[in-house]
PDB file of C-alpha atoms in Angstrom:
ATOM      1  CA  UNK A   1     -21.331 103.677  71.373  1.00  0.00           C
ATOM      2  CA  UNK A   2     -19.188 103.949  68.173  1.00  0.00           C
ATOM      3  CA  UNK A   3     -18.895 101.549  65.191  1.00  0.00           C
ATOM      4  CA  UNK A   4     -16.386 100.963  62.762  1.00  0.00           C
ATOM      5  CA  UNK A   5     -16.257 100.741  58.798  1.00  0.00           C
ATOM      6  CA  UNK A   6     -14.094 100.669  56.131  1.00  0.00           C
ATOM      7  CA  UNK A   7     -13.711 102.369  53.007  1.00  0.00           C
ATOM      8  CA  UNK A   8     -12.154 102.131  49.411  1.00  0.00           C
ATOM      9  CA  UNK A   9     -11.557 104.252  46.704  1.00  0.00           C
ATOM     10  CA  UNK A  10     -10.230 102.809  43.352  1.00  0.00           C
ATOM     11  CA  UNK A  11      -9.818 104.021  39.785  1.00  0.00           C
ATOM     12  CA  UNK A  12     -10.043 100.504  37.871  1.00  0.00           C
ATOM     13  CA  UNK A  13      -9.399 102.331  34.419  1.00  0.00           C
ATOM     14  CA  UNK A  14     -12.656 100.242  32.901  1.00  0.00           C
ATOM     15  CA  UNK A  15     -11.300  97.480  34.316  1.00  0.00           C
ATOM     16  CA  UNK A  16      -8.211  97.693  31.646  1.00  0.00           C
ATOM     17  CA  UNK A  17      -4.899  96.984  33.522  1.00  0.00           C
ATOM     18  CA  UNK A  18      -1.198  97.892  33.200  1.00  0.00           C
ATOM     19  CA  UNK A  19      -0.605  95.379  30.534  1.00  0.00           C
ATOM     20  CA  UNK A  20      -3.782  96.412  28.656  1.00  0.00           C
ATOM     21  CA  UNK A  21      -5.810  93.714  29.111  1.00  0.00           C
ATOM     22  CA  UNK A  22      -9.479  93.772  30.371  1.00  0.00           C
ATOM     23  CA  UNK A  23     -10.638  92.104  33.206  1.00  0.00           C
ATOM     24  CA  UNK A  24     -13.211  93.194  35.933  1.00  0.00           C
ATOM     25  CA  UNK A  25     -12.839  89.937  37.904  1.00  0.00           C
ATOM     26  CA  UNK A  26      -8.751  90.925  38.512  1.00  0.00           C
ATOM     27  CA  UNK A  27     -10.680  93.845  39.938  1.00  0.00           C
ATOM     28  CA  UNK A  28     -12.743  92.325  42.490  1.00  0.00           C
ATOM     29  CA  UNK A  29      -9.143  89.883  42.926  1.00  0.00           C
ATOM     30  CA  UNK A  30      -7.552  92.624  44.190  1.00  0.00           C
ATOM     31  CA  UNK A  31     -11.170  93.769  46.497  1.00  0.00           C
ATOM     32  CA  UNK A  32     -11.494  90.357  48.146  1.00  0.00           C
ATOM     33  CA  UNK A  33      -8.807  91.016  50.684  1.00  0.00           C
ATOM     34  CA  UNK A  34      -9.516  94.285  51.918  1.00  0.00           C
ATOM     35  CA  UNK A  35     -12.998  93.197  53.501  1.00  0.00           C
ATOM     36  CA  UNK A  36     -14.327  96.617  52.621  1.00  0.00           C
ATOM     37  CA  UNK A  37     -17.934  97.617  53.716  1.00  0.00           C
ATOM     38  CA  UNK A  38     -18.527 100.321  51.183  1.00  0.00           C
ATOM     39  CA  UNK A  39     -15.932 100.344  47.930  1.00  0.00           C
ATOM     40  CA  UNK A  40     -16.088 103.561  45.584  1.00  0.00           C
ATOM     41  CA  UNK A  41     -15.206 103.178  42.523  1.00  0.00           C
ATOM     42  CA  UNK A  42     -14.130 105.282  39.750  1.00  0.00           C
ATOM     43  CA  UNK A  43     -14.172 105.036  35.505  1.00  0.00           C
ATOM     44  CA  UNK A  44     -16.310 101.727  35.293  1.00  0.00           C
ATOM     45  CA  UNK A  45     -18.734 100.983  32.479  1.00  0.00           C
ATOM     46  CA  UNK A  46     -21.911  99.622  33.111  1.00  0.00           C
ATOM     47  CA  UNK A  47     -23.396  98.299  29.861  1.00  0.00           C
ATOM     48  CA  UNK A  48     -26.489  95.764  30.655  1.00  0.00           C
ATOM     49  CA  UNK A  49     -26.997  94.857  27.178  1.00  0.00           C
ATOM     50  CA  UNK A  50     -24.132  92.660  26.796  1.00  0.00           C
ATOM     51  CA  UNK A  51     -22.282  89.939  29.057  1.00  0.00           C
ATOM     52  CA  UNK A  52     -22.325  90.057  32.447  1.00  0.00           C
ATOM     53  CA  UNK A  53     -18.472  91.372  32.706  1.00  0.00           C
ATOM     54  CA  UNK A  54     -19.776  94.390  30.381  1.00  0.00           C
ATOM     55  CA  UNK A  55     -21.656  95.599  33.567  1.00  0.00           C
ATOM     56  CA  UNK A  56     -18.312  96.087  35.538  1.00  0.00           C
ATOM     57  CA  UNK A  57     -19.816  97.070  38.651  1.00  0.00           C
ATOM     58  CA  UNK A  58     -22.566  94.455  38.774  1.00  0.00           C
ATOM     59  CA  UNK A  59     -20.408  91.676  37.980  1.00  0.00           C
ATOM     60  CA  UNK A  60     -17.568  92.750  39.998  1.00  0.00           C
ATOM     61  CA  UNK A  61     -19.916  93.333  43.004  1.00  0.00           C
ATOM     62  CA  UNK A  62     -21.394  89.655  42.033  1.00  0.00           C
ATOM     63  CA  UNK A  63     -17.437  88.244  42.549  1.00  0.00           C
ATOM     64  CA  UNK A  64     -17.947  90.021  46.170  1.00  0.00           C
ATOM     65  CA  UNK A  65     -21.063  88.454  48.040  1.00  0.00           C
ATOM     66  CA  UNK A  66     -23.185  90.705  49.691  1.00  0.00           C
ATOM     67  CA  UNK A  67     -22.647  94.145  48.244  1.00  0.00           C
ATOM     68  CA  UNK A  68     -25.257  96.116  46.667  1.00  0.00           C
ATOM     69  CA  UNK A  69     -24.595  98.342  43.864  1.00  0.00           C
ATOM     70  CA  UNK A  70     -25.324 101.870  43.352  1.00  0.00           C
ATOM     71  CA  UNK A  71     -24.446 103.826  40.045  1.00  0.00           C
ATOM     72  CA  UNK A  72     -23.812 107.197  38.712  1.00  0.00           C
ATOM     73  CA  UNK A  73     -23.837 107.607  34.990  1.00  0.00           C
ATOM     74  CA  UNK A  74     -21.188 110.794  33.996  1.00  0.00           C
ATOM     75  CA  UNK A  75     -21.657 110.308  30.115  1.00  0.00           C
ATOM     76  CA  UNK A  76     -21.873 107.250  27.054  1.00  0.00           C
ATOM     77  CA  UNK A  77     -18.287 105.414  26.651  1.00  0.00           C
ATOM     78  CA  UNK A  78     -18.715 103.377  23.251  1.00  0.00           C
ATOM     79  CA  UNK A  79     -22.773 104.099  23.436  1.00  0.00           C
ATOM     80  CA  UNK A  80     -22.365 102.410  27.479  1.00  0.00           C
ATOM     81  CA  UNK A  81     -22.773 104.640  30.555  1.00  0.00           C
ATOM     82  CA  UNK A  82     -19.686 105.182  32.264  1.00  0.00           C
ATOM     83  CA  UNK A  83     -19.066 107.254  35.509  1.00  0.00           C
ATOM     84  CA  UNK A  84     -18.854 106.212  39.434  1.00  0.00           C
ATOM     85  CA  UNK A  85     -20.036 103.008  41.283  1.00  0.00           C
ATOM     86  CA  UNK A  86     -20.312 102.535  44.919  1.00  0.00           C
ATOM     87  CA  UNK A  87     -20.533  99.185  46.416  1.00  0.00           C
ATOM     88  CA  UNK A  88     -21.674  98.581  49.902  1.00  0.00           C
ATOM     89  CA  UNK A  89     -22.466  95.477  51.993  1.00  0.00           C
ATOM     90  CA  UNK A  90     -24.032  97.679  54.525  1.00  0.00           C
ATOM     91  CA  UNK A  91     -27.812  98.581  53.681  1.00  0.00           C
ATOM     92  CA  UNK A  92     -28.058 101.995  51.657  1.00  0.00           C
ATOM     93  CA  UNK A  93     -30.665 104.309  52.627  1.00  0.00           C
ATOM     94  CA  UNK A  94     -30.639 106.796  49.263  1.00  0.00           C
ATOM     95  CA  UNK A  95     -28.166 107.976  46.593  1.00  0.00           C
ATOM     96  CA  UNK A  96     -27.905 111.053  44.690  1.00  0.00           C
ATOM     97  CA  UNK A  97     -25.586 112.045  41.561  1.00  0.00           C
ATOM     98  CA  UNK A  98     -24.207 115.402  40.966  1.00  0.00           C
ATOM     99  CA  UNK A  99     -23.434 116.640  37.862  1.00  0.00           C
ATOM    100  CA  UNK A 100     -20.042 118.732  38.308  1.00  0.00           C
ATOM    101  CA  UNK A 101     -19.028 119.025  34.441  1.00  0.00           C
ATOM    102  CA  UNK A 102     -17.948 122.653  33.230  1.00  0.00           C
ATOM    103  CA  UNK A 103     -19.038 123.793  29.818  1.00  0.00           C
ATOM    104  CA  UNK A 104     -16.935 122.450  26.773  1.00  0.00           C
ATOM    105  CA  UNK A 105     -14.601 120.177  28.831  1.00  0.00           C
ATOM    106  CA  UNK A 106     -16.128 115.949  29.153  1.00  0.00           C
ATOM    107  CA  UNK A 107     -18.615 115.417  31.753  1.00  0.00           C
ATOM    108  CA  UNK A 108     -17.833 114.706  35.219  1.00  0.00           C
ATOM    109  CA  UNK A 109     -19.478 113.997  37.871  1.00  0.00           C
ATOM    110  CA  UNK A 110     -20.012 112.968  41.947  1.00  0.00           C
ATOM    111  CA  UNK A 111     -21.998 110.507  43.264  1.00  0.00           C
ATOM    112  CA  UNK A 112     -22.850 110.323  46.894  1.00  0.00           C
ATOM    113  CA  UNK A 113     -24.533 107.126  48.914  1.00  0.00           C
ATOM    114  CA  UNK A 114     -26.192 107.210  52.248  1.00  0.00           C
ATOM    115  CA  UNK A 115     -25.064 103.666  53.945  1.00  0.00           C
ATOM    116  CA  UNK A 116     -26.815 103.120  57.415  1.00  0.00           C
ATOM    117  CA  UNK A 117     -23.842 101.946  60.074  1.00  0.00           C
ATOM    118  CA  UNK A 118     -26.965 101.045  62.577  1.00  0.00           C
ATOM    119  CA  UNK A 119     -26.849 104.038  64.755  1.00  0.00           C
ATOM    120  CA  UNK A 120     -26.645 106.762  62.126  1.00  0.00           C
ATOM    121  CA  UNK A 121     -26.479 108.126  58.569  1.00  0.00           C
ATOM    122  CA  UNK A 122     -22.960 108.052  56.260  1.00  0.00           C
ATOM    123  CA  UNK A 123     -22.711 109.904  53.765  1.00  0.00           C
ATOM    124  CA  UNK A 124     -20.164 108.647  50.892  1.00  0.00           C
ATOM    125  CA  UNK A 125     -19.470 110.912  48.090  1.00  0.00           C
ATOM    126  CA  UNK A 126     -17.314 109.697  44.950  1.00  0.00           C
ATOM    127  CA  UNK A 127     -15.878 112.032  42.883  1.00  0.00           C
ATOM    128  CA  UNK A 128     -14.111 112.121  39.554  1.00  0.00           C
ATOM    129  CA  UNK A 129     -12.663 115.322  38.650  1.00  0.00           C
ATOM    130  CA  UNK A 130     -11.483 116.519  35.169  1.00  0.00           C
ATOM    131  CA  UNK A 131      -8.125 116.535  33.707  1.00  0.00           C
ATOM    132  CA  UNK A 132      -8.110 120.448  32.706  1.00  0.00           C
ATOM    133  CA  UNK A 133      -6.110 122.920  35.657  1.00  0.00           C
ATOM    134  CA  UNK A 134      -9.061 125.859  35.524  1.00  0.00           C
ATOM    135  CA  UNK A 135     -12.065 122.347  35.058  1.00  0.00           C
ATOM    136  CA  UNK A 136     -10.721 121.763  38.310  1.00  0.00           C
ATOM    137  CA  UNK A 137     -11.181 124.410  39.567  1.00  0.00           C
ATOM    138  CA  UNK A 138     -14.937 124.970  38.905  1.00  0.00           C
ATOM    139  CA  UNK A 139     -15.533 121.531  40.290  1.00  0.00           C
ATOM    140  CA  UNK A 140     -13.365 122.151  43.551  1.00  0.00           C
ATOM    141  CA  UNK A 141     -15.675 125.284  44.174  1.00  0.00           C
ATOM    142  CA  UNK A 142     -19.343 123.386  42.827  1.00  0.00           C
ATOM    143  CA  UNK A 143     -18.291 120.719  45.161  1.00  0.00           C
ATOM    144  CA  UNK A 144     -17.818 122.909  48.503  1.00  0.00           C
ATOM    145  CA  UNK A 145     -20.898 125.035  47.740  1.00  0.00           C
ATOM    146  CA  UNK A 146     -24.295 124.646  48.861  1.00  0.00           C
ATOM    147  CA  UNK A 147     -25.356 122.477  46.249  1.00  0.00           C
ATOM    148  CA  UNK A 148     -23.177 119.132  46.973  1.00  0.00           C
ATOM    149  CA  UNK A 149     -21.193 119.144  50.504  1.00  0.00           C
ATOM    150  CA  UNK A 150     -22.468 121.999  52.359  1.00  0.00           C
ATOM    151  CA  UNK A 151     -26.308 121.318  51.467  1.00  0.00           C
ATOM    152  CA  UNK A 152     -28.494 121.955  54.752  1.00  0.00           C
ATOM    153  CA  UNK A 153     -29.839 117.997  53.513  1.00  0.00           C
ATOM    154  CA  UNK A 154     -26.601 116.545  54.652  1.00  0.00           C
ATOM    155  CA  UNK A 155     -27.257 115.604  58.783  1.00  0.00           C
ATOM    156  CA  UNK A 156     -24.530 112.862  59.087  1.00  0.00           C
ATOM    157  CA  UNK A 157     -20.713 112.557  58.879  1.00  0.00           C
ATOM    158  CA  UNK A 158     -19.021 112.764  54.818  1.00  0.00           C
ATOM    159  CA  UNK A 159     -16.771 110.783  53.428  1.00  0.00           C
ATOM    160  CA  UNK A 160     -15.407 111.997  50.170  1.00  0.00           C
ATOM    161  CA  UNK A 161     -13.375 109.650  48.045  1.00  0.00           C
ATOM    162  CA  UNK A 162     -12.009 109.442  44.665  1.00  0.00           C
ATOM    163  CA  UNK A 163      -9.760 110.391  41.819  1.00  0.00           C
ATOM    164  CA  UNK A 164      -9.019 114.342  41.813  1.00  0.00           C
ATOM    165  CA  UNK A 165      -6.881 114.351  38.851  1.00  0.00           C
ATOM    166  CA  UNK A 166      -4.409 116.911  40.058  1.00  0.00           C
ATOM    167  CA  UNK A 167      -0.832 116.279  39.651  1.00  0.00           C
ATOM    168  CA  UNK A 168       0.131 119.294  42.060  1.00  0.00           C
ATOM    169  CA  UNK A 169      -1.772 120.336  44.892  1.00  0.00           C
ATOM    170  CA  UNK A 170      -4.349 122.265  43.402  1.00  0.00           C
ATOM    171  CA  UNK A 171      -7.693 124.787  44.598  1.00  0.00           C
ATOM    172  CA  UNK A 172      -9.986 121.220  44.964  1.00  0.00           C
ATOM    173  CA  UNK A 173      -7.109 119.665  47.535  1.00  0.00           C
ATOM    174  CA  UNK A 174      -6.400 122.986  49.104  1.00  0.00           C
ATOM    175  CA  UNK A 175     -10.813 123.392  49.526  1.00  0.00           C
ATOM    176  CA  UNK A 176     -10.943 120.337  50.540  1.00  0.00           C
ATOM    177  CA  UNK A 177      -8.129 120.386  53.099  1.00  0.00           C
ATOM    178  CA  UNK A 178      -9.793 123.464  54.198  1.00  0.00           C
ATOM    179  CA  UNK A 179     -13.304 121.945  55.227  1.00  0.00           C
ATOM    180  CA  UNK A 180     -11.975 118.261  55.573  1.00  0.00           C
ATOM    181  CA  UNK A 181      -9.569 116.163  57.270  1.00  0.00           C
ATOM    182  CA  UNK A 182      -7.156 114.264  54.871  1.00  0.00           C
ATOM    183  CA  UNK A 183      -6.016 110.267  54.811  1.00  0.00           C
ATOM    184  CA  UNK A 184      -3.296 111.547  53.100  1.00  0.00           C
ATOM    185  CA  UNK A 185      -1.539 113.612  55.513  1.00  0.00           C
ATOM    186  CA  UNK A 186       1.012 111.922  57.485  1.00  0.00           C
ATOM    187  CA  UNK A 187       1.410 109.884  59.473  1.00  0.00           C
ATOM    188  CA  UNK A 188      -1.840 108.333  58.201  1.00  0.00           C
ATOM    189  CA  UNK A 189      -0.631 106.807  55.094  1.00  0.00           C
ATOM    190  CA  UNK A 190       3.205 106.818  54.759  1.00  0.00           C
ATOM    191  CA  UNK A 191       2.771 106.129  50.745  1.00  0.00           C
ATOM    192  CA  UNK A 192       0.593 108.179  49.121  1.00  0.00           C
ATOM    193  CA  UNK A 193       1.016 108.277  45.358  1.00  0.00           C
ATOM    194  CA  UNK A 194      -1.296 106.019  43.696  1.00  0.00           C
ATOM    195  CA  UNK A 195      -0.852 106.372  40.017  1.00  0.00           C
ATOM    196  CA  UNK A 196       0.573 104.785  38.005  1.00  0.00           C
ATOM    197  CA  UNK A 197       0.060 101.541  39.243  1.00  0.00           C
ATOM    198  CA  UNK A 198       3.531  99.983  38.368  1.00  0.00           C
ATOM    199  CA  UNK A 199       5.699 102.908  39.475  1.00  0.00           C
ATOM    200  CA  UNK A 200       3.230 105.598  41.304  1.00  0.00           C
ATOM    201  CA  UNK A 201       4.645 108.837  40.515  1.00  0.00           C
ATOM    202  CA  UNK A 202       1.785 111.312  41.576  1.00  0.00           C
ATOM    203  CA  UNK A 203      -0.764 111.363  44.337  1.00  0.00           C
ATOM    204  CA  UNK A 204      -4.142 111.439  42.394  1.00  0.00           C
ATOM    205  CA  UNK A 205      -6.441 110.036  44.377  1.00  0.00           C
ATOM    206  CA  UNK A 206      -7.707 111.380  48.191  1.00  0.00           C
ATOM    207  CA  UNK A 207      -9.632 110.307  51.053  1.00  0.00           C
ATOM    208  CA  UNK A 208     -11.201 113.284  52.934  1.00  0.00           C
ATOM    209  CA  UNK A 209     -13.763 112.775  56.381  1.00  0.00           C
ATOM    210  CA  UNK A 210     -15.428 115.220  58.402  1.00  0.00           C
ATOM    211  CA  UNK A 211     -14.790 115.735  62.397  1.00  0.00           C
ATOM    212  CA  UNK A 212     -17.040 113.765  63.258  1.00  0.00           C
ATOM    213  CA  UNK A 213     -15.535 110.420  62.319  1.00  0.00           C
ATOM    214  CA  UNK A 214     -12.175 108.801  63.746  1.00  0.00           C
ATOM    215  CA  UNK A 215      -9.920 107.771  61.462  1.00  0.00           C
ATOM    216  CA  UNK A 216      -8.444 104.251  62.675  1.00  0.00           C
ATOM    217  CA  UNK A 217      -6.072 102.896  59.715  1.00  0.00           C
ATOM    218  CA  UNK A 218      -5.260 103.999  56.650  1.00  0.00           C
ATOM    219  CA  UNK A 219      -2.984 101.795  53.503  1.00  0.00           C
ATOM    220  CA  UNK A 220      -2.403 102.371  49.892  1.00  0.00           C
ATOM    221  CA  UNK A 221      -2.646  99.280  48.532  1.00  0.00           C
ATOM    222  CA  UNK A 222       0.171  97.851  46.699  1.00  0.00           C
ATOM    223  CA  UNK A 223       0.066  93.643  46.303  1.00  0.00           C
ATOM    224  CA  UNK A 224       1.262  92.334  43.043  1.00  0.00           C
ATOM    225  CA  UNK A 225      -1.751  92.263  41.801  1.00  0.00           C
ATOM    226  CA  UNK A 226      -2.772  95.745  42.447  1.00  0.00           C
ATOM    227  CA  UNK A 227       0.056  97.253  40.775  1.00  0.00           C
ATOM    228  CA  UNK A 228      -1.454  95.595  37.228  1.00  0.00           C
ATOM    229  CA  UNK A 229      -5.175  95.310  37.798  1.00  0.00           C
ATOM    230  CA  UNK A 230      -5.279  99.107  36.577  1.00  0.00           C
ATOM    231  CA  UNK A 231      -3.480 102.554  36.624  1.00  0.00           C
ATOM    232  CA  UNK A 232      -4.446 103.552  39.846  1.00  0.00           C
ATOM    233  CA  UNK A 233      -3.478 101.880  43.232  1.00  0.00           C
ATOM    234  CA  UNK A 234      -6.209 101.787  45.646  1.00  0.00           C
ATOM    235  CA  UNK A 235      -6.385 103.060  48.962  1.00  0.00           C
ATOM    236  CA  UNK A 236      -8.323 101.385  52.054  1.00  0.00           C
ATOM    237  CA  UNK A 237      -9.407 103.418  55.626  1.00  0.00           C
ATOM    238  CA  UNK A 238     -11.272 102.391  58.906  1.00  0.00           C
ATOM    239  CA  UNK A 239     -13.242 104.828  60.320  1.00  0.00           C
ATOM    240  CA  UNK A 240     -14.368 104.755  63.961  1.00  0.00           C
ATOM    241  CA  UNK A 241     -18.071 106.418  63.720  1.00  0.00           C
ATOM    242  CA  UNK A 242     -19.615 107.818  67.497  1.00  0.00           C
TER     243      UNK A 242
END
């Protein structure tokens, strides 16, 4: 038997669009119609002394019924943790961050959720790499070691998402390419730069899956809507799991 599911990754830019205004429920606007099961989500703040919309991934997850919300602090934005959010509305069976910052450059890290698809285990990892070429670099390697995507732990198919931050295709794409199969080739997804949102210029942010999974569809994401929302497009893939 095999099962499907679908996947996002988005970099909502703390919810702060293309016209600089804030606004997490544009966010889960743009969400609504892509009837994800599991949404990663990249640069949100999740501040739960404040108003609801200052706990982006909360509220935007409240806008979406049915999703549970799993966060991975990276460092303080304004005194507010900041970092990656995963929302699934499939159950979740464990999360674990990784911390994949190199000394003297602004934390970073990955944040990987176990969803259960009914017959098995899915592992989703969400990364956010750094902006500095030789950063990179460190966290390309830190991510294929031992410690984060070849642990002996990891018993079910990967699915790593997120914002890689390089403009060119550096040693993290060509890794990952290495171990993982890419959205991004083609013919999968004919458009592939995501960023920025208005005009997309550069192909920032990747999907990569293991062999074990199927990949069905694949679209970057371009309504009205989603070309203001933030600085990043987003991308959506189905996934047929065995």
């Amino acid at each position: 038997m095999s099962c499907t599911i679908r996947v996002v990754t988005y970099n909502v830019h703390k919810c702060v669009g293309m016209d600089r205004r804030k606004d997490p429920a544009r966010i889960a606007d743009v969400l609504r119609n892509l009837q994800a099961d599991v949404i990663a989500l990249q640069e949100v703040i999740a501040d739960s002394s404040g108003e609801p919309e200052a706990n982006q991934p909360a509220f935007i997850a409240s806008l979406l019924p049915n999703y549970s919300v799993c966060f991975g602090e990276a460092r303080k934005h304004l005194g507010a943790p900041y970092g990656n959010a995963v929302l699934s509305r499939l159950p979740v069976a464990g999360s674990q961050a990784y911390d994949l910052t190199r000394d003297g450059r602004e934390r970073r890290g990955c944040l990987r959720v176990d969803v259960d698809c009914g017959e098995q285990l899915l592992h989703v990892f969400n990364v956010h790499l750094g902006t500095s070429f030789f950063e990179r670099r460190h966290q390309g390697r830190k991510l294929i070691s031992t410690d984060v995507l070849k642990s002996a732990e990891l018993k079910y198919p990967s699915i790593v998402v997120g914002d890689f931050n390089e403009w060119t295709r550096g040693l993290a794409s060509r890794l990952m390419s290495t171990h993982f199969k890419s959205v991004e080739a083609r013919p999968h997804l004919k458009r592939r730069k995501t960023y920025p949102g208005v005009l997309p210029l550069l192909n920032l942010d990747h999907f990569y899956f293991d062999e074990r999974l199927e990949l069905v569809s694949a679209e970057l994401v371009r309504t009205k809507l989603a070309k203001i929302a933030s600085d990043h497009l987003p991308i959506v893939a189905e996934f047929a799991i065995s």
